Amino acid sequence: MLINNNFTRRTFFQLSATALSGMCFAGVNCCKKETAKTTIPIGMQLYCVRHECQEDLPGTIAKVAQMGYQGVEFADYFGYSAPELRKMLDDNNLQCCGTHILIETLQGDELEKTIEFNKILGNKYLIVRSLDHNVYNSKEKWIEVSGIFNTIAEKVKPHGMKVGYHNHGYEYNAIDGEIPWDIFADNTSKDVIMQLDTGNCSNAGADALHYLKRNPGRTATCHLKPYSTTHENAIIGEDELDWKEIIKTCETTAGVEWYIIEYEKKGIEPLQAMKMNLENFKKLLG
């Protein structure tokens, strides 16, 4: 992970002002006495356009903003420093709504570097994207890794950050009659984010709506991914998920703070696909 230590006082004050502005945007009562009801902001998981990011990250981020997205979730930094990334976001009025990282970057000496990097980004959601495969088939390993997440959660909490985990399909393969996603949820504190991916969950034969309801207040960021058994390339709203009920649950029981759209199907140019999914999702929001 790259950290740029050329972080001047001027940059600090500029970022502080931006952060204050972001708080007002998010609904914190620092800008006016009466806070209007706001909708949950919508971000994009940049892994969906990773090839475009590799070729031209500044240009791709600008296109993401032009589509109407309000934030991005990183899966790679493409060699850029935190101040450079933050400038790209600020230049396009975008926020960082998360980063997908490995658990190793949250342990030992790497934790301090990760915290510093994400403070500069203005990001508070540290989401572990995957685990060692020996965890997936062992209840004991799931309980063990749950303890690790609890420890990390306590360490990042003073910095206003949260650690979380993103599901794939492995987490729904029963171990002696128990679902790993449930084991993890039941053995982690409420400070650990259960970042549900609606498509991954559904592809595994599980009910995304059930899991949003099962763990109230735990889904601070939710990946919105379509699922269809009849149309491989279906986009949000043209698939089989009950989006109206999902939205209702996200905005109440689940405690979602950011919607994050993800789409990785062949046949549609990635940036165009992400634009189409955003437009359809906004229609569902009414």
PDB file of C-alpha atoms in Angstrom:
ATOM      1  CA  MET A   1       0.000   0.000   0.000  1.00  0.00           C
ATOM      2  CA  LEU A   2       1.387   3.374  -1.034  1.00  0.00           C
ATOM      3  CA  ILE A   3       1.423   6.308   1.379  1.00  0.00           C
ATOM      4  CA  ASN A   4       2.556   9.793   0.350  1.00  0.00           C
ATOM      5  CA  ASN A   5       4.220  11.471   3.309  1.00  0.00           C
ATOM      6  CA  ASN A   6       4.316  14.901   1.591  1.00  0.00           C
ATOM      7  CA  PHE A   7       1.140  15.871   3.435  1.00  0.00           C
ATOM      8  CA  THR A   8       1.411  19.609   4.181  1.00  0.00           C
ATOM      9  CA  ARG A   9      -0.511  21.762   6.674  1.00  0.00           C
ATOM     10  CA  ARG A  10      -2.216  23.435   3.743  1.00  0.00           C
ATOM     11  CA  THR A  11      -3.392  20.051   2.450  1.00  0.00           C
ATOM     12  CA  PHE A  12      -4.592  19.158   5.954  1.00  0.00           C
ATOM     13  CA  PHE A  13      -6.752  22.256   6.220  1.00  0.00           C
ATOM     14  CA  GLN A  14      -8.089  21.770   2.711  1.00  0.00           C
ATOM     15  CA  LEU A  15      -9.089  18.190   3.511  1.00  0.00           C
ATOM     16  CA  SER A  16     -10.555  19.225   6.863  1.00  0.00           C
ATOM     17  CA  ALA A  17     -12.788  21.732   5.099  1.00  0.00           C
ATOM     18  CA  THR A  18     -13.825  19.081   2.606  1.00  0.00           C
ATOM     19  CA  ALA A  19     -14.612  16.628   5.393  1.00  0.00           C
ATOM     20  CA  LEU A  20     -16.779  19.227   7.146  1.00  0.00           C
ATOM     21  CA  SER A  21     -18.606  19.848   3.910  1.00  0.00           C
ATOM     22  CA  GLY A  22     -19.087  16.089   3.509  1.00  0.00           C
ATOM     23  CA  MET A  23     -20.606  15.888   6.989  1.00  0.00           C
ATOM     24  CA  CYS A  24     -23.135  18.531   6.048  1.00  0.00           C
ATOM     25  CA  PHE A  25     -23.906  16.656   2.821  1.00  0.00           C
ATOM     26  CA  ALA A  26     -24.433  13.443   4.760  1.00  0.00           C
ATOM     27  CA  GLY A  27     -27.041  15.071   6.943  1.00  0.00           C
ATOM     28  CA  VAL A  28     -25.014  15.978  10.025  1.00  0.00           C
ATOM     29  CA  ASN A  29     -26.694  18.955  11.698  1.00  0.00           C
ATOM     30  CA  CYS A  30     -23.755  21.326  11.289  1.00  0.00           C
ATOM     31  CA  CYS A  31     -25.061  23.346   8.360  1.00  0.00           C
ATOM     32  CA  LYS A  32     -28.609  24.107   9.432  1.00  0.00           C
ATOM     33  CA  LYS A  33     -30.877  23.683  12.382  1.00  0.00           C
ATOM     34  CA  GLU A  34     -33.449  21.569  10.575  1.00  0.00           C
ATOM     35  CA  THR A  35     -32.225  18.467   8.777  1.00  0.00           C
ATOM     36  CA  ALA A  36     -34.246  17.382   5.789  1.00  0.00           C
ATOM     37  CA  LYS A  37     -34.836  13.720   5.101  1.00  0.00           C
ATOM     38  CA  THR A  38     -32.186  12.473   2.681  1.00  0.00           C
ATOM     39  CA  THR A  39     -31.947   9.377   0.522  1.00  0.00           C
ATOM     40  CA  ILE A  40     -29.112   6.904   0.859  1.00  0.00           C
ATOM     41  CA  PRO A  41     -26.246   7.920  -1.466  1.00  0.00           C
ATOM     42  CA  ILE A  42     -25.204   5.627  -4.310  1.00  0.00           C
ATOM     43  CA  GLY A  43     -21.635   4.562  -5.033  1.00  0.00           C
ATOM     44  CA  MET A  44     -19.885   2.355  -7.576  1.00  0.00           C
ATOM     45  CA  GLN A  45     -17.522  -0.527  -6.879  1.00  0.00           C
ATOM     46  CA  LEU A  46     -14.609   0.369  -9.143  1.00  0.00           C
ATOM     47  CA  TYR A  47     -13.672  -3.283  -9.651  1.00  0.00           C
ATOM     48  CA  CYS A  48     -16.443  -3.304 -12.268  1.00  0.00           C
ATOM     49  CA  VAL A  49     -14.430  -0.872 -14.412  1.00  0.00           C
ATOM     50  CA  ARG A  50     -10.973  -2.017 -13.317  1.00  0.00           C
ATOM     51  CA  HIS A  51      -9.540  -2.180 -16.850  1.00  0.00           C
ATOM     52  CA  GLU A  52     -10.668   1.368 -17.529  1.00  0.00           C
ATOM     53  CA  CYS A  53      -9.177   2.444 -14.188  1.00  0.00           C
ATOM     54  CA  GLN A  54      -5.894   0.759 -15.032  1.00  0.00           C
ATOM     55  CA  GLU A  55      -5.679   2.698 -18.290  1.00  0.00           C
ATOM     56  CA  ASP A  56      -6.893   6.066 -17.002  1.00  0.00           C
ATOM     57  CA  LEU A  57      -7.996   6.315 -13.383  1.00  0.00           C
ATOM     58  CA  PRO A  58      -8.560  10.119 -13.294  1.00  0.00           C
ATOM     59  CA  GLY A  59     -10.593   9.976 -16.494  1.00  0.00           C
ATOM     60  CA  THR A  60     -12.626   6.993 -15.339  1.00  0.00           C
ATOM     61  CA  ILE A  61     -13.443   8.595 -11.996  1.00  0.00           C
ATOM     62  CA  ALA A  62     -14.598  11.717 -13.853  1.00  0.00           C
ATOM     63  CA  LYS A  63     -16.917   9.571 -16.007  1.00  0.00           C
ATOM     64  CA  VAL A  64     -18.311   7.859 -12.898  1.00  0.00           C
ATOM     65  CA  ALA A  65     -19.203  11.257 -11.444  1.00  0.00           C
ATOM     66  CA  GLN A  66     -20.765  12.415 -14.714  1.00  0.00           C
ATOM     67  CA  MET A  67     -23.122   9.414 -14.606  1.00  0.00           C
ATOM     68  CA  GLY A  68     -24.523  10.636 -11.313  1.00  0.00           C
ATOM     69  CA  TYR A  69     -22.767   8.394  -8.797  1.00  0.00           C
ATOM     70  CA  GLN A  70     -22.014  10.047  -5.463  1.00  0.00           C
ATOM     71  CA  GLY A  71     -19.131   7.867  -4.359  1.00  0.00           C
ATOM     72  CA  VAL A  72     -16.728   5.086  -5.244  1.00  0.00           C
ATOM     73  CA  GLU A  73     -15.515   1.995  -3.453  1.00  0.00           C
ATOM     74  CA  PHE A  74     -11.915   1.128  -4.287  1.00  0.00           C
ATOM     75  CA  ALA A  75     -10.641  -2.367  -4.955  1.00  0.00           C
ATOM     76  CA  ASP A  76      -7.192  -1.207  -6.097  1.00  0.00           C
ATOM     77  CA  TYR A  77      -5.272   2.071  -5.907  1.00  0.00           C
ATOM     78  CA  PHE A  78      -3.426   1.584  -9.204  1.00  0.00           C
ATOM     79  CA  GLY A  79      -0.174   2.974  -7.807  1.00  0.00           C
ATOM     80  CA  TYR A  80      -1.610   6.329  -6.722  1.00  0.00           C
ATOM     81  CA  SER A  81      -0.989   7.861  -3.308  1.00  0.00           C
ATOM     82  CA  ALA A  82      -3.831   8.705  -0.926  1.00  0.00           C
ATOM     83  CA  PRO A  83      -3.578  12.505  -1.501  1.00  0.00           C
ATOM     84  CA  GLU A  84      -3.637  11.937  -5.266  1.00  0.00           C
ATOM     85  CA  LEU A  85      -6.724   9.744  -4.986  1.00  0.00           C
ATOM     86  CA  ARG A  86      -8.413  12.222  -2.670  1.00  0.00           C
ATOM     87  CA  LYS A  87      -7.803  15.037  -5.145  1.00  0.00           C
ATOM     88  CA  MET A  88      -9.437  12.977  -7.917  1.00  0.00           C
ATOM     89  CA  LEU A  89     -12.491  12.497  -5.716  1.00  0.00           C
ATOM     90  CA  ASP A  90     -12.665  16.128  -4.621  1.00  0.00           C
ATOM     91  CA  ASP A  91     -12.247  17.374  -8.192  1.00  0.00           C
ATOM     92  CA  ASN A  92     -15.364  15.376  -9.113  1.00  0.00           C
ATOM     93  CA  ASN A  93     -17.423  15.956  -5.946  1.00  0.00           C
ATOM     94  CA  LEU A  94     -17.235  12.265  -5.078  1.00  0.00           C
ATOM     95  CA  GLN A  95     -16.804  10.574  -1.711  1.00  0.00           C
ATOM     96  CA  CYS A  96     -14.987   7.363  -0.870  1.00  0.00           C
ATOM     97  CA  CYS A  97     -17.682   4.953   0.299  1.00  0.00           C
ATOM     98  CA  GLY A  98     -15.338   2.094   1.067  1.00  0.00           C
ATOM     99  CA  THR A  99     -12.311   0.107   0.073  1.00  0.00           C
ATOM    100  CA  HIS A 100     -11.931  -3.629  -0.513  1.00  0.00           C
ATOM    101  CA  ILE A 101      -8.709  -4.851   1.072  1.00  0.00           C
ATOM    102  CA  LEU A 102      -7.083  -7.989   2.445  1.00  0.00           C
ATOM    103  CA  ILE A 103      -7.224  -8.747   6.158  1.00  0.00           C
ATOM    104  CA  GLU A 104      -3.406  -8.620   6.313  1.00  0.00           C
ATOM    105  CA  THR A 105      -3.550  -4.854   5.730  1.00  0.00           C
ATOM    106  CA  LEU A 106      -5.513  -4.553   8.976  1.00  0.00           C
ATOM    107  CA  GLN A 107      -3.049  -6.426  11.155  1.00  0.00           C
ATOM    108  CA  GLY A 108       0.339  -5.733  12.706  1.00  0.00           C
ATOM    109  CA  ASP A 109       2.316  -2.762  11.436  1.00  0.00           C
ATOM    110  CA  GLU A 110       0.115  -2.531   8.325  1.00  0.00           C
ATOM    111  CA  LEU A 111      -2.923  -1.405  10.320  1.00  0.00           C
ATOM    112  CA  GLU A 112      -1.493   2.034  11.109  1.00  0.00           C
ATOM    113  CA  LYS A 113      -0.629   2.565   7.432  1.00  0.00           C
ATOM    114  CA  THR A 114      -4.124   1.517   6.360  1.00  0.00           C
ATOM    115  CA  ILE A 115      -5.752   3.863   8.862  1.00  0.00           C
ATOM    116  CA  GLU A 116      -3.581   6.788   7.734  1.00  0.00           C
ATOM    117  CA  PHE A 117      -4.269   6.073   4.065  1.00  0.00           C
ATOM    118  CA  ASN A 118      -8.026   5.925   4.571  1.00  0.00           C
ATOM    119  CA  LYS A 119      -8.144   9.012   6.758  1.00  0.00           C
ATOM    120  CA  ILE A 120      -6.746  10.946   3.825  1.00  0.00           C
ATOM    121  CA  LEU A 121      -9.302   9.341   1.502  1.00  0.00           C
ATOM    122  CA  GLY A 122     -12.069  10.320   3.913  1.00  0.00           C
ATOM    123  CA  ASN A 123     -13.113   6.673   4.076  1.00  0.00           C
ATOM    124  CA  LYS A 124     -14.469   4.929   7.165  1.00  0.00           C
ATOM    125  CA  TYR A 125     -15.470   1.570   5.652  1.00  0.00           C
ATOM    126  CA  LEU A 126     -12.624  -0.981   5.616  1.00  0.00           C
ATOM    127  CA  ILE A 127     -14.074  -4.041   3.900  1.00  0.00           C
ATOM    128  CA  VAL A 128     -12.196  -7.337   3.732  1.00  0.00           C
ATOM    129  CA  ARG A 129     -12.875  -8.717   0.282  1.00  0.00           C
ATOM    130  CA  SER A 130     -12.008 -12.380   0.891  1.00  0.00           C
ATOM    131  CA  LEU A 131     -10.464 -14.822   3.346  1.00  0.00           C
ATOM    132  CA  ASP A 132      -8.093 -17.758   3.169  1.00  0.00           C
ATOM    133  CA  HIS A 133     -10.017 -20.678   1.671  1.00  0.00           C
ATOM    134  CA  ASN A 134      -9.283 -22.899   4.664  1.00  0.00           C
ATOM    135  CA  VAL A 135     -11.745 -20.718   6.605  1.00  0.00           C
ATOM    136  CA  TYR A 136     -14.749 -21.420   4.415  1.00  0.00           C
ATOM    137  CA  ASN A 137     -15.333 -25.051   5.404  1.00  0.00           C
ATOM    138  CA  SER A 138     -14.599 -24.907   9.136  1.00  0.00           C
ATOM    139  CA  LYS A 139     -16.876 -23.593  11.879  1.00  0.00           C
ATOM    140  CA  GLU A 140     -13.885 -23.326  14.203  1.00  0.00           C
ATOM    141  CA  LYS A 141     -12.026 -21.184  11.644  1.00  0.00           C
ATOM    142  CA  TRP A 142     -15.051 -18.928  11.214  1.00  0.00           C
ATOM    143  CA  ILE A 143     -15.260 -18.390  14.964  1.00  0.00           C
ATOM    144  CA  GLU A 144     -11.517 -17.742  15.074  1.00  0.00           C
ATOM    145  CA  VAL A 145     -11.655 -15.190  12.259  1.00  0.00           C
ATOM    146  CA  SER A 146     -14.682 -13.561  13.905  1.00  0.00           C
ATOM    147  CA  GLY A 147     -12.506 -12.863  16.931  1.00  0.00           C
ATOM    148  CA  ILE A 148      -9.892 -11.260  14.682  1.00  0.00           C
ATOM    149  CA  PHE A 149     -12.540  -8.957  13.181  1.00  0.00           C
ATOM    150  CA  ASN A 150     -13.751  -7.993  16.662  1.00  0.00           C
ATOM    151  CA  THR A 151     -10.213  -7.022  17.641  1.00  0.00           C
ATOM    152  CA  ILE A 152      -9.724  -4.963  14.489  1.00  0.00           C
ATOM    153  CA  ALA A 153     -13.096  -3.270  15.025  1.00  0.00           C
ATOM    154  CA  GLU A 154     -11.999  -2.071  18.443  1.00  0.00           C
ATOM    155  CA  LYS A 155      -8.700  -0.753  17.075  1.00  0.00           C
ATOM    156  CA  VAL A 156     -10.226   1.258  14.214  1.00  0.00           C
ATOM    157  CA  LYS A 157     -13.230   2.535  16.171  1.00  0.00           C
ATOM    158  CA  PRO A 158     -11.340   5.463  17.804  1.00  0.00           C
ATOM    159  CA  HIS A 159     -10.533   6.641  14.261  1.00  0.00           C
ATOM    160  CA  GLY A 160     -14.205   6.727  13.263  1.00  0.00           C
ATOM    161  CA  MET A 161     -13.781   3.665  11.059  1.00  0.00           C
ATOM    162  CA  LYS A 162     -15.428   0.263  10.788  1.00  0.00           C
ATOM    163  CA  VAL A 163     -14.143  -3.059   9.515  1.00  0.00           C
ATOM    164  CA  GLY A 164     -16.402  -5.324   7.497  1.00  0.00           C
ATOM    165  CA  TYR A 165     -16.582  -8.427   5.369  1.00  0.00           C
ATOM    166  CA  HIS A 166     -18.002  -8.902   1.854  1.00  0.00           C
ATOM    167  CA  ASN A 167     -19.834 -12.115   1.025  1.00  0.00           C
ATOM    168  CA  HIS A 168     -19.368 -14.333  -1.992  1.00  0.00           C
ATOM    169  CA  GLY A 169     -21.085 -17.718  -2.284  1.00  0.00           C
ATOM    170  CA  TYR A 170     -18.934 -19.788   0.077  1.00  0.00           C
ATOM    171  CA  GLU A 171     -20.556 -18.209   3.114  1.00  0.00           C
ATOM    172  CA  TYR A 172     -23.869 -19.965   2.401  1.00  0.00           C
ATOM    173  CA  ASN A 173     -22.545 -23.531   2.104  1.00  0.00           C
ATOM    174  CA  ALA A 174     -23.752 -25.156   5.319  1.00  0.00           C
ATOM    175  CA  ILE A 175     -21.231 -26.619   7.779  1.00  0.00           C
ATOM    176  CA  ASP A 176     -22.908 -29.297   9.881  1.00  0.00           C
ATOM    177  CA  GLY A 177     -26.248 -27.598   9.324  1.00  0.00           C
ATOM    178  CA  GLU A 178     -25.011 -24.070  10.096  1.00  0.00           C
ATOM    179  CA  ILE A 179     -24.578 -21.271   7.561  1.00  0.00           C
ATOM    180  CA  PRO A 180     -21.115 -19.638   7.772  1.00  0.00           C
ATOM    181  CA  TRP A 181     -22.596 -16.150   7.207  1.00  0.00           C
ATOM    182  CA  ASP A 182     -24.717 -16.748  10.325  1.00  0.00           C
ATOM    183  CA  ILE A 183     -21.764 -18.071  12.303  1.00  0.00           C
ATOM    184  CA  PHE A 184     -19.770 -14.966  11.416  1.00  0.00           C
ATOM    185  CA  ALA A 185     -22.656 -12.615  12.232  1.00  0.00           C
ATOM    186  CA  ASP A 186     -23.370 -14.286  15.564  1.00  0.00           C
ATOM    187  CA  ASN A 187     -19.741 -14.210  16.682  1.00  0.00           C
ATOM    188  CA  THR A 188     -18.863 -10.656  15.678  1.00  0.00           C
ATOM    189  CA  SER A 189     -19.818  -7.425  17.384  1.00  0.00           C
ATOM    190  CA  LYS A 190     -22.342  -4.975  15.949  1.00  0.00           C
ATOM    191  CA  ASP A 191     -19.371  -2.790  14.988  1.00  0.00           C
ATOM    192  CA  VAL A 192     -18.410  -5.285  12.253  1.00  0.00           C
ATOM    193  CA  ILE A 193     -20.119  -4.566   8.920  1.00  0.00           C
ATOM    194  CA  MET A 194     -21.859  -7.440   7.153  1.00  0.00           C
ATOM    195  CA  GLN A 195     -21.512  -6.121   3.588  1.00  0.00           C
ATOM    196  CA  LEU A 196     -24.188  -8.092   1.780  1.00  0.00           C
ATOM    197  CA  ASP A 197     -23.880  -8.625  -1.973  1.00  0.00           C
ATOM    198  CA  THR A 198     -27.405  -9.275  -3.266  1.00  0.00           C
ATOM    199  CA  GLY A 199     -26.218 -11.078  -6.407  1.00  0.00           C
ATOM    200  CA  ASN A 200     -23.599 -13.287  -4.750  1.00  0.00           C
ATOM    201  CA  CYS A 201     -26.068 -14.231  -2.038  1.00  0.00           C
ATOM    202  CA  SER A 202     -28.800 -15.105  -4.539  1.00  0.00           C
ATOM    203  CA  ASN A 203     -26.429 -17.031  -6.816  1.00  0.00           C
ATOM    204  CA  ALA A 204     -25.599 -19.224  -3.825  1.00  0.00           C
ATOM    205  CA  GLY A 205     -29.272 -20.070  -3.401  1.00  0.00           C
ATOM    206  CA  ALA A 206     -29.757 -17.834  -0.357  1.00  0.00           C
ATOM    207  CA  ASP A 207     -32.367 -15.130   0.196  1.00  0.00           C
ATOM    208  CA  ALA A 208     -30.737 -11.691   0.224  1.00  0.00           C
ATOM    209  CA  LEU A 209     -33.820 -10.103   1.768  1.00  0.00           C
ATOM    210  CA  HIS A 210     -33.770 -12.598   4.631  1.00  0.00           C
ATOM    211  CA  TYR A 211     -30.160 -11.768   5.462  1.00  0.00           C
ATOM    212  CA  LEU A 212     -30.734  -8.028   5.349  1.00  0.00           C
ATOM    213  CA  LYS A 213     -33.466  -8.550   7.949  1.00  0.00           C
ATOM    214  CA  ARG A 214     -31.630 -11.169  10.004  1.00  0.00           C
ATOM    215  CA  ASN A 215     -28.779  -8.849  10.974  1.00  0.00           C
ATOM    216  CA  PRO A 216     -30.444  -5.484  11.727  1.00  0.00           C
ATOM    217  CA  GLY A 217     -28.200  -2.460  11.590  1.00  0.00           C
ATOM    218  CA  ARG A 218     -25.231  -4.482  10.364  1.00  0.00           C
ATOM    219  CA  THR A 219     -25.306  -3.664   6.627  1.00  0.00           C
ATOM    220  CA  ALA A 220     -23.755  -0.185   6.605  1.00  0.00           C
ATOM    221  CA  THR A 221     -22.822  -0.640   2.948  1.00  0.00           C
ATOM    222  CA  CYS A 222     -24.727  -2.941   0.618  1.00  0.00           C
ATOM    223  CA  HIS A 223     -23.674  -4.212  -2.794  1.00  0.00           C
ATOM    224  CA  LEU A 224     -26.558  -4.042  -5.250  1.00  0.00           C
ATOM    225  CA  LYS A 225     -26.051  -6.703  -7.882  1.00  0.00           C
ATOM    226  CA  PRO A 226     -28.828  -8.127 -10.096  1.00  0.00           C
ATOM    227  CA  TYR A 227     -29.762 -11.795 -10.165  1.00  0.00           C
ATOM    228  CA  SER A 228     -31.680 -13.702 -12.827  1.00  0.00           C
ATOM    229  CA  THR A 229     -32.052 -17.374 -13.694  1.00  0.00           C
ATOM    230  CA  THR A 230     -33.407 -16.596 -17.158  1.00  0.00           C
ATOM    231  CA  HIS A 231     -31.468 -13.555 -18.361  1.00  0.00           C
ATOM    232  CA  GLU A 232     -27.722 -13.829 -17.799  1.00  0.00           C
ATOM    233  CA  ASN A 233     -27.014 -10.164 -18.465  1.00  0.00           C
ATOM    234  CA  ALA A 234     -30.063  -8.718 -16.705  1.00  0.00           C
ATOM    235  CA  ILE A 235     -29.480  -5.351 -15.070  1.00  0.00           C
ATOM    236  CA  ILE A 236     -31.061  -4.022 -11.885  1.00  0.00           C
ATOM    237  CA  GLY A 237     -34.828  -3.829 -12.246  1.00  0.00           C
ATOM    238  CA  GLU A 238     -34.919  -6.307 -15.127  1.00  0.00           C
ATOM    239  CA  ASP A 239     -33.962  -9.274 -12.949  1.00  0.00           C
ATOM    240  CA  GLU A 240     -35.814 -11.434 -10.404  1.00  0.00           C
ATOM    241  CA  LEU A 241     -34.946  -9.674  -7.143  1.00  0.00           C
ATOM    242  CA  ASP A 242     -37.685  -7.887  -5.201  1.00  0.00           C
ATOM    243  CA  TRP A 243     -35.970  -4.511  -5.325  1.00  0.00           C
ATOM    244  CA  LYS A 244     -38.849  -2.574  -3.777  1.00  0.00           C
ATOM    245  CA  GLU A 245     -38.722  -4.742  -0.656  1.00  0.00           C
ATOM    246  CA  ILE A 246     -34.913  -4.740  -0.644  1.00  0.00           C
ATOM    247  CA  ILE A 247     -34.886  -0.931  -0.762  1.00  0.00           C
ATOM    248  CA  LYS A 248     -37.481  -0.721   2.003  1.00  0.00           C
ATOM    249  CA  THR A 249     -35.435  -3.060   4.212  1.00  0.00           C
ATOM    250  CA  CYS A 250     -32.154  -1.276   3.452  1.00  0.00           C
ATOM    251  CA  GLU A 251     -33.655   2.050   4.487  1.00  0.00           C
ATOM    252  CA  THR A 252     -35.116   0.668   7.719  1.00  0.00           C
ATOM    253  CA  THR A 253     -34.014  -2.597   9.311  1.00  0.00           C
ATOM    254  CA  ALA A 254     -30.631  -3.129   7.654  1.00  0.00           C
ATOM    255  CA  GLY A 255     -29.177   0.275   8.527  1.00  0.00           C
ATOM    256  CA  VAL A 256     -27.650   0.887   5.094  1.00  0.00           C
ATOM    257  CA  GLU A 257     -25.614   4.092   4.783  1.00  0.00           C
ATOM    258  CA  TRP A 258     -24.407   3.565   1.208  1.00  0.00           C
ATOM    259  CA  TYR A 259     -25.796   1.679  -1.766  1.00  0.00           C
ATOM    260  CA  ILE A 260     -22.929   0.363  -3.896  1.00  0.00           C
ATOM    261  CA  ILE A 261     -23.779  -0.865  -7.380  1.00  0.00           C
ATOM    262  CA  GLU A 262     -21.779  -3.751  -8.808  1.00  0.00           C
ATOM    263  CA  TYR A 263     -22.180  -5.425 -12.196  1.00  0.00           C
ATOM    264  CA  GLU A 264     -19.732  -7.798 -13.860  1.00  0.00           C
ATOM    265  CA  LYS A 265     -21.488  -9.358 -16.839  1.00  0.00           C
ATOM    266  CA  LYS A 266     -20.151  -9.803 -20.342  1.00  0.00           C
ATOM    267  CA  GLY A 267     -21.876  -8.330 -23.342  1.00  0.00           C
ATOM    268  CA  ILE A 268     -22.215  -4.706 -22.228  1.00  0.00           C
ATOM    269  CA  GLU A 269     -19.357  -2.206 -22.142  1.00  0.00           C
ATOM    270  CA  PRO A 270     -18.568  -1.795 -18.408  1.00  0.00           C
ATOM    271  CA  LEU A 271     -19.050   1.962 -18.069  1.00  0.00           C
ATOM    272  CA  GLN A 272     -22.270   1.810 -20.086  1.00  0.00           C
ATOM    273  CA  ALA A 273     -23.481  -1.117 -17.963  1.00  0.00           C
ATOM    274  CA  MET A 274     -22.847   0.836 -14.762  1.00  0.00           C
ATOM    275  CA  LYS A 275     -24.736   3.821 -16.177  1.00  0.00           C
ATOM    276  CA  MET A 276     -27.708   1.641 -17.099  1.00  0.00           C
ATOM    277  CA  ASN A 277     -27.819   0.011 -13.671  1.00  0.00           C
ATOM    278  CA  LEU A 278     -27.703   3.393 -11.928  1.00  0.00           C
ATOM    279  CA  GLU A 279     -30.498   4.809 -14.078  1.00  0.00           C
ATOM    280  CA  ASN A 280     -32.701   1.772 -13.460  1.00  0.00           C
ATOM    281  CA  PHE A 281     -32.036   1.798  -9.728  1.00  0.00           C
ATOM    282  CA  LYS A 282     -32.943   5.480  -9.481  1.00  0.00           C
ATOM    283  CA  LYS A 283     -36.251   4.672 -11.191  1.00  0.00           C
ATOM    284  CA  LEU A 284     -36.915   2.051  -8.523  1.00  0.00           C
ATOM    285  CA  LEU A 285     -36.205   4.631  -5.844  1.00  0.00           C
ATOM    286  CA  GLY A 286     -38.890   6.796  -7.401  1.00  0.00           C
TER     287      GLY A 286
END
